[in-house]
mmCIF file of C-alpha atoms in Angstrom:
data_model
loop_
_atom_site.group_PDB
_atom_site.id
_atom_site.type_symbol
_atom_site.label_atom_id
_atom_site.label_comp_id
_atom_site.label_asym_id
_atom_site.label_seq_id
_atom_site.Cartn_x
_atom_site.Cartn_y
_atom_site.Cartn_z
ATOM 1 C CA UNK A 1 56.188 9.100 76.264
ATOM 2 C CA UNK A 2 54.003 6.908 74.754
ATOM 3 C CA UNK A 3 50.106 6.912 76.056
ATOM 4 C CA UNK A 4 48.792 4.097 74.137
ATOM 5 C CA UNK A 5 49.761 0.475 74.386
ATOM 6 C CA UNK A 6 52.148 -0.836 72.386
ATOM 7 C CA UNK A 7 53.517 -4.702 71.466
ATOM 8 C CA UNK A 8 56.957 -5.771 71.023
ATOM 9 C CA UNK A 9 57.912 -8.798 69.609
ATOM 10 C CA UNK A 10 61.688 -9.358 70.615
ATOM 11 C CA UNK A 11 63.996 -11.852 69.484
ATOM 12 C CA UNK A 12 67.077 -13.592 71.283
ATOM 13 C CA UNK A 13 69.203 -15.817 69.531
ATOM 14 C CA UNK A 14 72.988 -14.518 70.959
ATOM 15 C CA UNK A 15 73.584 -18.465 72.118
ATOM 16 C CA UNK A 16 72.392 -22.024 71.612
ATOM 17 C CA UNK A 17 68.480 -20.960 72.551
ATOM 18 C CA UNK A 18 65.968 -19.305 70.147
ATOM 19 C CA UNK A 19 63.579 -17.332 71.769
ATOM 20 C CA UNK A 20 60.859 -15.162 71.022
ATOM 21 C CA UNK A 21 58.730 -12.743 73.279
ATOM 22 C CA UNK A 22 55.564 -10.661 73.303
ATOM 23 C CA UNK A 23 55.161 -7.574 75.477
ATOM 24 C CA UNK A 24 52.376 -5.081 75.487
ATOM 25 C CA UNK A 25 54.457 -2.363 77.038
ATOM 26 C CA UNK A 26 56.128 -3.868 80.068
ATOM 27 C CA UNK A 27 54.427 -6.987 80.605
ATOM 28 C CA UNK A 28 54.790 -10.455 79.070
ATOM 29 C CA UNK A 29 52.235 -11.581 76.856
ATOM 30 C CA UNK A 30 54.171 -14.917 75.877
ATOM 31 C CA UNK A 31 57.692 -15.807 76.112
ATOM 32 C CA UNK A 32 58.668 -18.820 73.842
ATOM 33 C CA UNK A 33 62.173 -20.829 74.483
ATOM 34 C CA UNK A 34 63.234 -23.588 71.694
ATOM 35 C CA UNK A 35 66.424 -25.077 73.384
ATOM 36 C CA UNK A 36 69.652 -27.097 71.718
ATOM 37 C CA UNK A 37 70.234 -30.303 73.701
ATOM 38 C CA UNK A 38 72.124 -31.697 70.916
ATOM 39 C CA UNK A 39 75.347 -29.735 72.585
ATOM 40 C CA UNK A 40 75.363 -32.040 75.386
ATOM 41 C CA UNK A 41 76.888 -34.814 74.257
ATOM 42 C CA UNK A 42 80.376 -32.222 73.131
ATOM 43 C CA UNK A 43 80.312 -31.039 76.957
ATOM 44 C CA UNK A 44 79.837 -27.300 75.242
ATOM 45 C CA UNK A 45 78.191 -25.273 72.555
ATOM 46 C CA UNK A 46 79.343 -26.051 69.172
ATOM 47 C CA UNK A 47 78.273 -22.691 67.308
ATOM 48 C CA UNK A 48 78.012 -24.019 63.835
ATOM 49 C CA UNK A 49 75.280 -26.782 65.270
ATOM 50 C CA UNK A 50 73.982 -23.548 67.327
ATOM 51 C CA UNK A 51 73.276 -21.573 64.183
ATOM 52 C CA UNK A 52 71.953 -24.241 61.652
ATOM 53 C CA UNK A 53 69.291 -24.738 65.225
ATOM 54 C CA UNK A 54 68.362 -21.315 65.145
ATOM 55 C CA UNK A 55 67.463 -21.724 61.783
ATOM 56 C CA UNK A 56 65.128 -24.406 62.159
ATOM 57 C CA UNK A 57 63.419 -23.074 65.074
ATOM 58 C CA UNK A 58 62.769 -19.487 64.797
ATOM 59 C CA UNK A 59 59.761 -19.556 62.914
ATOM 60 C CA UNK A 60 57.981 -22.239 64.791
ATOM 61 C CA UNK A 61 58.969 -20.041 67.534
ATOM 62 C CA UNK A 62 57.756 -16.647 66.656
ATOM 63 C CA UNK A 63 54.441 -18.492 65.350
ATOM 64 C CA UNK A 64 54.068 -20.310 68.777
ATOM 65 C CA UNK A 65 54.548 -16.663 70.533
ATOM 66 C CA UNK A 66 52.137 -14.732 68.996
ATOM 67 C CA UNK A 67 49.534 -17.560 68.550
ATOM 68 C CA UNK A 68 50.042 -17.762 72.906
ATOM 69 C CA UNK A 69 49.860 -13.996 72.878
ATOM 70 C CA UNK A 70 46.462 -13.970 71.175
ATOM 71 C CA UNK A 71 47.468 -10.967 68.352
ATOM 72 C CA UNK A 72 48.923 -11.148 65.138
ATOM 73 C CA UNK A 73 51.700 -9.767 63.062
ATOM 74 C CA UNK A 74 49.804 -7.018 62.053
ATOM 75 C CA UNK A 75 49.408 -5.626 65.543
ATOM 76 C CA UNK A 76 52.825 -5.329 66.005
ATOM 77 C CA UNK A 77 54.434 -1.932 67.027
ATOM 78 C CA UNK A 78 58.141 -2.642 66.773
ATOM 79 C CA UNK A 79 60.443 -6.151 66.485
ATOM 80 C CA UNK A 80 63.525 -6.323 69.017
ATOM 81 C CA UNK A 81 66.247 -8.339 68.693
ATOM 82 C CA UNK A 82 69.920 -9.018 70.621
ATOM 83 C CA UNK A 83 72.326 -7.109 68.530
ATOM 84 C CA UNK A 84 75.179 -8.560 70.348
ATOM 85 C CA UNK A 85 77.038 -9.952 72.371
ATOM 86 C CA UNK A 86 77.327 -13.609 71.401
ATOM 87 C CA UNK A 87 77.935 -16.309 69.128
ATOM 88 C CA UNK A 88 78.129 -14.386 65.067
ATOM 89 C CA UNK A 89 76.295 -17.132 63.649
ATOM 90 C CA UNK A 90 73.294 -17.064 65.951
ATOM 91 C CA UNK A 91 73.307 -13.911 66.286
ATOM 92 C CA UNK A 92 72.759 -13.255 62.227
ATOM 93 C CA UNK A 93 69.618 -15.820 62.324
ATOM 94 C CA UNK A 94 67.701 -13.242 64.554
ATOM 95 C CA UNK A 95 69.088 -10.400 63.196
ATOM 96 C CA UNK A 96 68.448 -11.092 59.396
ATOM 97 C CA UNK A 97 64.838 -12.498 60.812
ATOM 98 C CA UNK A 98 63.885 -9.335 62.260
ATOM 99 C CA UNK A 99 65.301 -7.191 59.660
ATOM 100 C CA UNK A 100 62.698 -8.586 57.428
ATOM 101 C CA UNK A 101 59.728 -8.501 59.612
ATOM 102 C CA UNK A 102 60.363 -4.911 60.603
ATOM 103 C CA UNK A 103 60.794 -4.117 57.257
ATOM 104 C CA UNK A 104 58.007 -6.663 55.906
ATOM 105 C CA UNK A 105 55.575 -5.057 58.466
ATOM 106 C CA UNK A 106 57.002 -1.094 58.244
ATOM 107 C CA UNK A 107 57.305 -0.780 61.601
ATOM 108 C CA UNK A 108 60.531 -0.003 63.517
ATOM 109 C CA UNK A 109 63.076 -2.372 64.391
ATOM 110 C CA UNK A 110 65.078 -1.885 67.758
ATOM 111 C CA UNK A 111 68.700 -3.274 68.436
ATOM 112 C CA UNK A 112 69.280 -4.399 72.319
ATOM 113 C CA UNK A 113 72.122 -5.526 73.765
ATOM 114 C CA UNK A 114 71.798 -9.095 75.490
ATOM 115 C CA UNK A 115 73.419 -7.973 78.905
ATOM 116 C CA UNK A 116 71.196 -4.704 79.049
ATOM 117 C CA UNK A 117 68.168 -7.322 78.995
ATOM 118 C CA UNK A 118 69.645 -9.013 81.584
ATOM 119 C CA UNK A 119 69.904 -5.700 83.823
ATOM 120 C CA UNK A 120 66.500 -4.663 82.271
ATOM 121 C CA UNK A 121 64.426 -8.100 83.262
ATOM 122 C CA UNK A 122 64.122 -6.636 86.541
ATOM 123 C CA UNK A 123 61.745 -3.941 84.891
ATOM 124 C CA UNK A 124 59.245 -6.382 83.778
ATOM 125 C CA UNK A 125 55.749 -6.271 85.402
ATOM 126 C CA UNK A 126 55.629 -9.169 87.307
ATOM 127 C CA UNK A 127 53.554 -7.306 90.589
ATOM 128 C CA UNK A 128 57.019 -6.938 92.478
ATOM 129 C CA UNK A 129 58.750 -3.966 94.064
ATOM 130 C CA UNK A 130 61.588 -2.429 90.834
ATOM 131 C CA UNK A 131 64.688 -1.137 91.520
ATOM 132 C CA UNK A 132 65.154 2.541 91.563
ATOM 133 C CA UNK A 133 67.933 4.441 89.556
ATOM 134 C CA UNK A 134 70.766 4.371 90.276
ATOM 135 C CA UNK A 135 71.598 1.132 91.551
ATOM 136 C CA UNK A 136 74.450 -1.488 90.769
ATOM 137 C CA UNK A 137 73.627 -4.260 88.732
ATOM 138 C CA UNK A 138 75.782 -7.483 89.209
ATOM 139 C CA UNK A 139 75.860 -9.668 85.437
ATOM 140 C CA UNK A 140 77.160 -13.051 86.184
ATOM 141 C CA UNK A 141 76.860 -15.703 82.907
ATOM 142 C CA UNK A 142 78.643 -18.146 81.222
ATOM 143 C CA UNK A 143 80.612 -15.512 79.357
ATOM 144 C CA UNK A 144 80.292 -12.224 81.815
ATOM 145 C CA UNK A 145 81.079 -11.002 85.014
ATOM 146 C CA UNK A 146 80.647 -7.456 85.911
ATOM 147 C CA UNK A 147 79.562 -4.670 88.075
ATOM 148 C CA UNK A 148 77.921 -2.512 86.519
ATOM 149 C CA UNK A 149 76.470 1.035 87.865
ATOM 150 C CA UNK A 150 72.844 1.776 86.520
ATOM 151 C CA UNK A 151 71.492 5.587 86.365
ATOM 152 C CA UNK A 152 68.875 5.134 83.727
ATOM 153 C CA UNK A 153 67.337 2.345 81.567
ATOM 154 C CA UNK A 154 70.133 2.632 78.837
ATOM 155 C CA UNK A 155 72.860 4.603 80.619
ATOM 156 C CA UNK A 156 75.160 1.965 82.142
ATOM 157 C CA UNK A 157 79.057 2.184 83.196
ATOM 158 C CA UNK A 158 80.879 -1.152 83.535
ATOM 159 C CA UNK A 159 82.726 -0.899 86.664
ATOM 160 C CA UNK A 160 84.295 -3.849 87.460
ATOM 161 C CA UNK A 161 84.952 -6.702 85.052
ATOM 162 C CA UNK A 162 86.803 -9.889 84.325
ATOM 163 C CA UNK A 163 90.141 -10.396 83.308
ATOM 164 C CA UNK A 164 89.516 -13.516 81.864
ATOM 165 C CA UNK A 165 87.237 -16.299 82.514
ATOM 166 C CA UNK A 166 83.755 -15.300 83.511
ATOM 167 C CA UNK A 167 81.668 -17.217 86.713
ATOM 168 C CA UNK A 168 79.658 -19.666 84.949
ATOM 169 C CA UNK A 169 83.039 -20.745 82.978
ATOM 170 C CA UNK A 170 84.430 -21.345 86.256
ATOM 171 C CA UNK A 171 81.341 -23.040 87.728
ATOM 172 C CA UNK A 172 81.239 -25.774 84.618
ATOM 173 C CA UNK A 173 85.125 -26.359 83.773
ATOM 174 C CA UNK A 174 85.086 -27.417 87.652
ATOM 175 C CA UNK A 175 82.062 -29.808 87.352
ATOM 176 C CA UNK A 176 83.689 -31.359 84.209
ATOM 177 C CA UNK A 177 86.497 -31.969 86.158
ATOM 178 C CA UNK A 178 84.753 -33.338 88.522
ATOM 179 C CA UNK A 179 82.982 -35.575 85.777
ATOM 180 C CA UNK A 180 79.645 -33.691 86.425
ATOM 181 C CA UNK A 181 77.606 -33.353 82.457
ATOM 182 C CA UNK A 182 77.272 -29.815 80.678
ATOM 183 C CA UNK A 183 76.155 -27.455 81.602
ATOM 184 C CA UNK A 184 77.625 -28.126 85.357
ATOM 185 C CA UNK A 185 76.746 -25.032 86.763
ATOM 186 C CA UNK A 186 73.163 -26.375 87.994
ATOM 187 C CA UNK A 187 74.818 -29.681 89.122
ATOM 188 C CA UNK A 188 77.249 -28.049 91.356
ATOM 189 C CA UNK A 189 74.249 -25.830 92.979
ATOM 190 C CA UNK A 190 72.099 -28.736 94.109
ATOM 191 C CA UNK A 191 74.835 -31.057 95.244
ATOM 192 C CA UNK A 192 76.539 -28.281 97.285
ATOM 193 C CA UNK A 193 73.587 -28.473 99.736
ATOM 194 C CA UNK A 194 74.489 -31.820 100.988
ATOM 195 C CA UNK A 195 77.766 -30.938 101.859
ATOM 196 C CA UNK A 196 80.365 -28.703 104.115
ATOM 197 C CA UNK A 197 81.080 -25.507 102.147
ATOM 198 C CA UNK A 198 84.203 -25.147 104.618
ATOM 199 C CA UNK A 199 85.728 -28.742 103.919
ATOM 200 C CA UNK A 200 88.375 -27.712 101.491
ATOM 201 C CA UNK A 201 89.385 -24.040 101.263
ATOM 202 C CA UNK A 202 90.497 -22.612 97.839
ATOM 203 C CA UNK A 203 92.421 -19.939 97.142
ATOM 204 C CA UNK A 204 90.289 -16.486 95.968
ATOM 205 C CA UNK A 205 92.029 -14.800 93.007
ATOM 206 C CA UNK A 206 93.441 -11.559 93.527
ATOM 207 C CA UNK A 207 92.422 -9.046 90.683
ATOM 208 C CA UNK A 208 92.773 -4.868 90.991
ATOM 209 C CA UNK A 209 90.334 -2.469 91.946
ATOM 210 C CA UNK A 210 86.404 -3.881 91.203
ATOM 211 C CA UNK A 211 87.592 -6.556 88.786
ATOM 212 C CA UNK A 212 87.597 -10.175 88.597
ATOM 213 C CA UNK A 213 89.846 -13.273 87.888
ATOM 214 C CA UNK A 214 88.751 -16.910 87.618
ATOM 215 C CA UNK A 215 91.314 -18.030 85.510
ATOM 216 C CA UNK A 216 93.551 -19.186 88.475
ATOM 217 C CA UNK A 217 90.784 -20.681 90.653
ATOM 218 C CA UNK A 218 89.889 -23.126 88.221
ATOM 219 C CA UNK A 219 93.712 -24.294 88.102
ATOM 220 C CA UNK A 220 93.548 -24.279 91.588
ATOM 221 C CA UNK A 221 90.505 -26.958 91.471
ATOM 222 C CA UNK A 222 92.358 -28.629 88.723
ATOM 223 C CA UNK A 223 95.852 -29.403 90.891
ATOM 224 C CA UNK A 224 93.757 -29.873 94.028
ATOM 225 C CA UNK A 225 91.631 -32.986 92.569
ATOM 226 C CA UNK A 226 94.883 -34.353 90.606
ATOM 227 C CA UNK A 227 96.959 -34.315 94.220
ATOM 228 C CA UNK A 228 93.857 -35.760 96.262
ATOM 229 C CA UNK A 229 93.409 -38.682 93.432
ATOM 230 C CA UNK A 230 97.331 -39.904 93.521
ATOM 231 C CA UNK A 231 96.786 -40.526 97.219
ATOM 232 C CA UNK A 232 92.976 -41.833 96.709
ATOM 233 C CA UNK A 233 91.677 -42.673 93.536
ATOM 234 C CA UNK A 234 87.894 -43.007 94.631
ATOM 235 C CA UNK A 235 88.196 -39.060 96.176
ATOM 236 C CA UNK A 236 85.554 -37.566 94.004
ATOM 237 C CA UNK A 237 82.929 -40.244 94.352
ATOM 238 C CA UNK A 238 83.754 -40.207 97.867
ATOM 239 C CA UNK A 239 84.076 -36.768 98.802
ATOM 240 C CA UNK A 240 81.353 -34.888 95.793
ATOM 241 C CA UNK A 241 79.386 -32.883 97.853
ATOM 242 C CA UNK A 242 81.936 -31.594 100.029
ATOM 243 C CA UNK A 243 84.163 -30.552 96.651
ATOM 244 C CA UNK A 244 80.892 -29.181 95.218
ATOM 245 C CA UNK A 245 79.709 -27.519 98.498
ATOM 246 C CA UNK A 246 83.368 -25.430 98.564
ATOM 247 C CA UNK A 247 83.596 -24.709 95.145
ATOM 248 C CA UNK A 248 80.145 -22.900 95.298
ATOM 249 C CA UNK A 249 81.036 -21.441 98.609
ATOM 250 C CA UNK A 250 84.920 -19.424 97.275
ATOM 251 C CA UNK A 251 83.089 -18.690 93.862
ATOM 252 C CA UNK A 252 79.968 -16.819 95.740
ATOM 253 C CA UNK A 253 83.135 -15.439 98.221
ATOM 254 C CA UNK A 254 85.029 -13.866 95.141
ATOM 255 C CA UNK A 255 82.162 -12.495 93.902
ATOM 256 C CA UNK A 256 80.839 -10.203 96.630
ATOM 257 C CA UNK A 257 84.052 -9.528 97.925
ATOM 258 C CA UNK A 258 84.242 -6.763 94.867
ATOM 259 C CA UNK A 259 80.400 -6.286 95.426
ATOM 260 C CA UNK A 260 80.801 -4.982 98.993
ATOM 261 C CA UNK A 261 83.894 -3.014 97.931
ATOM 262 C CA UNK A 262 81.813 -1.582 94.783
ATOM 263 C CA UNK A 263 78.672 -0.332 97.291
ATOM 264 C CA UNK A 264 81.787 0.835 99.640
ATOM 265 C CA UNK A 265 82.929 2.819 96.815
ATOM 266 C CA UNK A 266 79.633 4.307 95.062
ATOM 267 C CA UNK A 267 77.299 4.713 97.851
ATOM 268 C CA UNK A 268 74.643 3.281 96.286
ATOM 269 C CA UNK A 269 73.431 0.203 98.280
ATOM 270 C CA UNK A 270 70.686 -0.917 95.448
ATOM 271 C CA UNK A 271 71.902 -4.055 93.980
ATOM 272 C CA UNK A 272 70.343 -6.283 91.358
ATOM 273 C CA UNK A 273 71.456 -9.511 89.842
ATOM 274 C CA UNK A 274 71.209 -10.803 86.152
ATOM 275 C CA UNK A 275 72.707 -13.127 84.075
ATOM 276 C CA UNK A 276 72.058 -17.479 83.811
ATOM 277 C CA UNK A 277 74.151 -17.725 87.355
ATOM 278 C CA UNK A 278 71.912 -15.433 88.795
ATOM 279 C CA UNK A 279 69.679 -18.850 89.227
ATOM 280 C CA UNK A 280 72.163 -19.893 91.155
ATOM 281 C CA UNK A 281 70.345 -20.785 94.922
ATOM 282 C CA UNK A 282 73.593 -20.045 97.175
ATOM 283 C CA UNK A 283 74.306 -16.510 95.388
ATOM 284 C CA UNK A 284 70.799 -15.641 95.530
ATOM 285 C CA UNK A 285 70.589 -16.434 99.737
ATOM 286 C CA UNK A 286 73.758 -14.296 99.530
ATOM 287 C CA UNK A 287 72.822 -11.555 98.252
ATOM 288 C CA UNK A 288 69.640 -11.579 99.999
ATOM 289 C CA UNK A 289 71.848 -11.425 103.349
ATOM 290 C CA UNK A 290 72.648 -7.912 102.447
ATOM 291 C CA UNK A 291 69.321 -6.631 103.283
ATOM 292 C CA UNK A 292 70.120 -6.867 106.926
ATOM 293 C CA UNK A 293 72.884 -4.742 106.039
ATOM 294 C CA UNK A 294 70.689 -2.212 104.391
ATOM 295 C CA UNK A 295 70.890 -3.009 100.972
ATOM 296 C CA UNK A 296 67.903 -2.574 98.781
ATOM 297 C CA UNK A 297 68.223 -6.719 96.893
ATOM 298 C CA UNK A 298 66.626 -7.238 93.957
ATOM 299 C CA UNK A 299 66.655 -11.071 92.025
ATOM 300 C CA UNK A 300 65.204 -11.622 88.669
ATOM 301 C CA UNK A 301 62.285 -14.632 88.611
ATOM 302 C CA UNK A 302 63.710 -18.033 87.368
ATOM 303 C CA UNK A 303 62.212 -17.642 84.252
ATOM 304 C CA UNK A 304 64.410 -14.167 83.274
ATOM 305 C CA UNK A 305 67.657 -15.343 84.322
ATOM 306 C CA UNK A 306 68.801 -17.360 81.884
ATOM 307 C CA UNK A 307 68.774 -16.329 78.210
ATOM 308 C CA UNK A 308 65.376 -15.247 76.755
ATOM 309 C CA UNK A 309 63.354 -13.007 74.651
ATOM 310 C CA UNK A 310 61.222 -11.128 77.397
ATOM 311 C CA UNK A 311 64.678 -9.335 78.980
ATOM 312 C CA UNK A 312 64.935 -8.282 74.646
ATOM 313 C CA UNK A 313 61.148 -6.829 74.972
ATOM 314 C CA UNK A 314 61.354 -4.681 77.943
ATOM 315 C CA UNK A 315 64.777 -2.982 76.717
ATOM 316 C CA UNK A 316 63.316 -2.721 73.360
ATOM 317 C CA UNK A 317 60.277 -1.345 75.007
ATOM 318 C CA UNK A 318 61.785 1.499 77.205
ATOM 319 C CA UNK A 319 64.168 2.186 73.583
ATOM 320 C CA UNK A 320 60.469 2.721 71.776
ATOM 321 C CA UNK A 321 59.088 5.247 74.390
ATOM 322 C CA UNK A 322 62.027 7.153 73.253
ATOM 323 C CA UNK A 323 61.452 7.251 69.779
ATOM 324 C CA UNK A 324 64.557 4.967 68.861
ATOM 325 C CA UNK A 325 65.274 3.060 66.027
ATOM 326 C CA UNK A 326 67.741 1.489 64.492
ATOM 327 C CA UNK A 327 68.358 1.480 60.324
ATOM 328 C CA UNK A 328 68.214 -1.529 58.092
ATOM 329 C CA UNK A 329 72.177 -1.189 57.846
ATOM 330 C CA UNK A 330 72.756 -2.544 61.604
ATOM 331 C CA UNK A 331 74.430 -5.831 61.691
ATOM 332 C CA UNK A 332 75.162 -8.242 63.918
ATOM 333 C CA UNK A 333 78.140 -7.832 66.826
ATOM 334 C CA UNK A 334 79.706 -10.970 68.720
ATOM 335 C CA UNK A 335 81.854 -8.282 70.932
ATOM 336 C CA UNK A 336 80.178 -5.054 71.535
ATOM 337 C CA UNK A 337 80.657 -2.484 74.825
ATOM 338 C CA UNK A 338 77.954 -2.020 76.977
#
C-alpha cells in the first residue's frame, strides 16, 4: 500500500455531463461538473449533441479543477477516467483526453467503470461512518437497476438486475406522460409530497428471483391516464400530486421488495445506495426505515449521486494502491460487465 499521498485527477464523461475531479488519496480536492441543458428542449439526451459538448468543455473543466485544487499537472500521480458504461461518443472524449495526459505526463492511467464509482462514492472521506465489506450495494440510474453484492473495493457480483427498463426510465417516461419536462425524475419526487401515495394503486411487475421489470409498469401508467382522461379530460391537472405521490410510492415498493428478499437471501444486512435515483427523497426515507430492522444504511451525499468525477477518483484511487494500470491500447466500452 501506498504511504505517501497521492492525486488523482479522474474524468467522467459516460453521459451528457463532463466532469473532472481531484483527490489526494480519498478525499476531494475539487470536483468540477459542466452540464448539457441544451437536451431539454428534445425531452432526452441526444448523444451526438452530448459528444460535440464534451468536447467543448473538458478542458475548461480540467483547468477549472486543478486551478480549485491548488496543484498543477505536474503533481499528478495517475489520470482516471469512466471506461464504460455509457454513451460511445462521450465516452471517447474522456477517454482519448486522458490517454494523452497520462501519456503527456508519464504517469499511469487507470480505467473505472462508471457503476463501480457509484458503489465506490460511499468510500470518499467526507467524516461519515463507511460501509464495511461485504455489503449489498443497490445501483438505481437512468439506465441501471441492480443488486449488487460487494466483498472488496473491485470484487462485485451483480445479483439481481433488470430485464428491461431501468428505475429512472420508469420515473421520467411517467412524468412525460404526465406532461412533467426532462428529466422528470426530480419533478415526480417533490410533487409526490403533496399528495396520497395510496390514491391509485398500480400494479408491481413480477420478475424471477432478485431481478427487476419496469417495462410493464410504465404501460400500466400509460393505459391508466388514457382511461381516466376519456371520462375527465382535466384528470392530470386535477389529480397531479396524487398520480405523482403513487407512482413514487409502487416504484420505491418494487424496488425493495427484491432488496428485502436479497438481505433474506445473503445474510448480509449492510446496504448502500448509488446511482442519480439514489437522490431520490422517498427511497432514501425508505431505506433509512431499515435501520429499525437492523440494517446497517448507508446513502451517498447529494453531490455523489448523480454522475461525477469524484465517484471516478476514489475507484481509481483504491485501483492505484494496487499497483494497477491500464495500457495505452484500452478503448472505450458503451456495454461492459461489472
Amino acid at each position: 500500500m501506498q504511504t505517501q499521498n497521492s492525486y488523482i485527477l479522474a474524468i467522467e464523461s459516460s453521459c451528457d455531463d463532463t466532469a473532472c475531479a481531484i483527490l489526494k488519496n480519498d478525499q476531494v480536492l475539487s470536483n468540477v461538473v459542466a452540464g448539457q441543458e441544451i437536451h431539454r428542449q428534445y425531452g432526452g439526451v441526444v448523444p451526438e449533441l452530448a459528444s460535440r459538448a464534451h468536447q467543448s468543455h473538458i478542458v475548461p473543466v480540467v483547468d477549472q479543477a486543478l486551478k480549485k485544487a491548488g496543484i498543477i499537472k505536474e503533481d499528478l500521480s495517475a489520470i482516471a477516467f469512466t471506461r464504460g458504461p455509457g454513451l460511445m461518443g462521450s465516452l471517447l472524449v474522456g477517454t482519448s483526453f486522458a490517454k494523452s495526459l497520462a501519456l503527456a505526463l508519464d504517469i499511469p492511467l487507470i480505467d473505472v467503470h462508471h457503476m463501480q464509482g457509484h458503489i465506490l462514492a460511499h468510500f470518499i472521506d467526507t467524516g461519515q461512518e463507511k460501509p464495511t465489506f461485504p455489503f449489498l450495494a443497490v445501483t438505481i440510474s437512468g439506465g441501471h437497476t441492480q443488486i449488487v453484492k460487494v466483498t472488496d473495493y473491485h470484487e462485485m457480483e451483480v445479483i439481481g438486475t433488470t430485464q428491461d427498463d431501468a428505475i429512472g426510465e420508469a420515473f421520467d417516461k411517467s412524468g412525460k406522460m404526465l406532461g412533467l419536462g426532462y428529466p422528470a425524475g426530480p419533478q415526480i419526487d417533490q410533487l409526490a409530497k403533496l399528495g396520497d401515495p395510496k390514491k391509485f394503486p398500480f400494479p408491481v411487475p413480477k420478475a424471477p428471483d432478485l431481478n427487476y421489470s419496469f417495462s410493464g409498469f410504465k404501460t400500466a401508467v400509460l393505459y391508466f391516464i388514457q382511461r381516466e382522461q376519456k371520462n375527465n379530460p382535466d384528470f392530470i391537472k386535477e389529480n397531479l400530486y396524487d398520480i405523482c405521490a403513487s407512482i413514487q410510492f409502487t416504484l420505491i415498493k418494487i424496488l425493495f421488495q427484491k432488496v428485502e428478499k436479497a438481505v433474506q437471501q445473503t445474510g448480509i444486512k449492510t446496504v448502500a445506495i448509488g446511482g442519480g435515483v439514489s437522490a431520490n427523497t422517498g427511497i432514501r426515507a425508505k431505506l433509512v426505515s431499515y435501520d429499525k430492522m437492523g440494517w446497517n444504511t448507508f446513502i451517498p451525499p447529494f453531490e455523489y449521486t448523480t454522475d461525477n468525477a469524484a465517484m471516478i477518483g476514489i475507484s481509481g484511487y483504491y485501483k492505484f494502491l494496487e499497483g494497477y494500470t491500464a495500457g495505452m491500447e484500452t478503448t472505450a466500452s458503451p456495454r461492459i460487465e461489472l
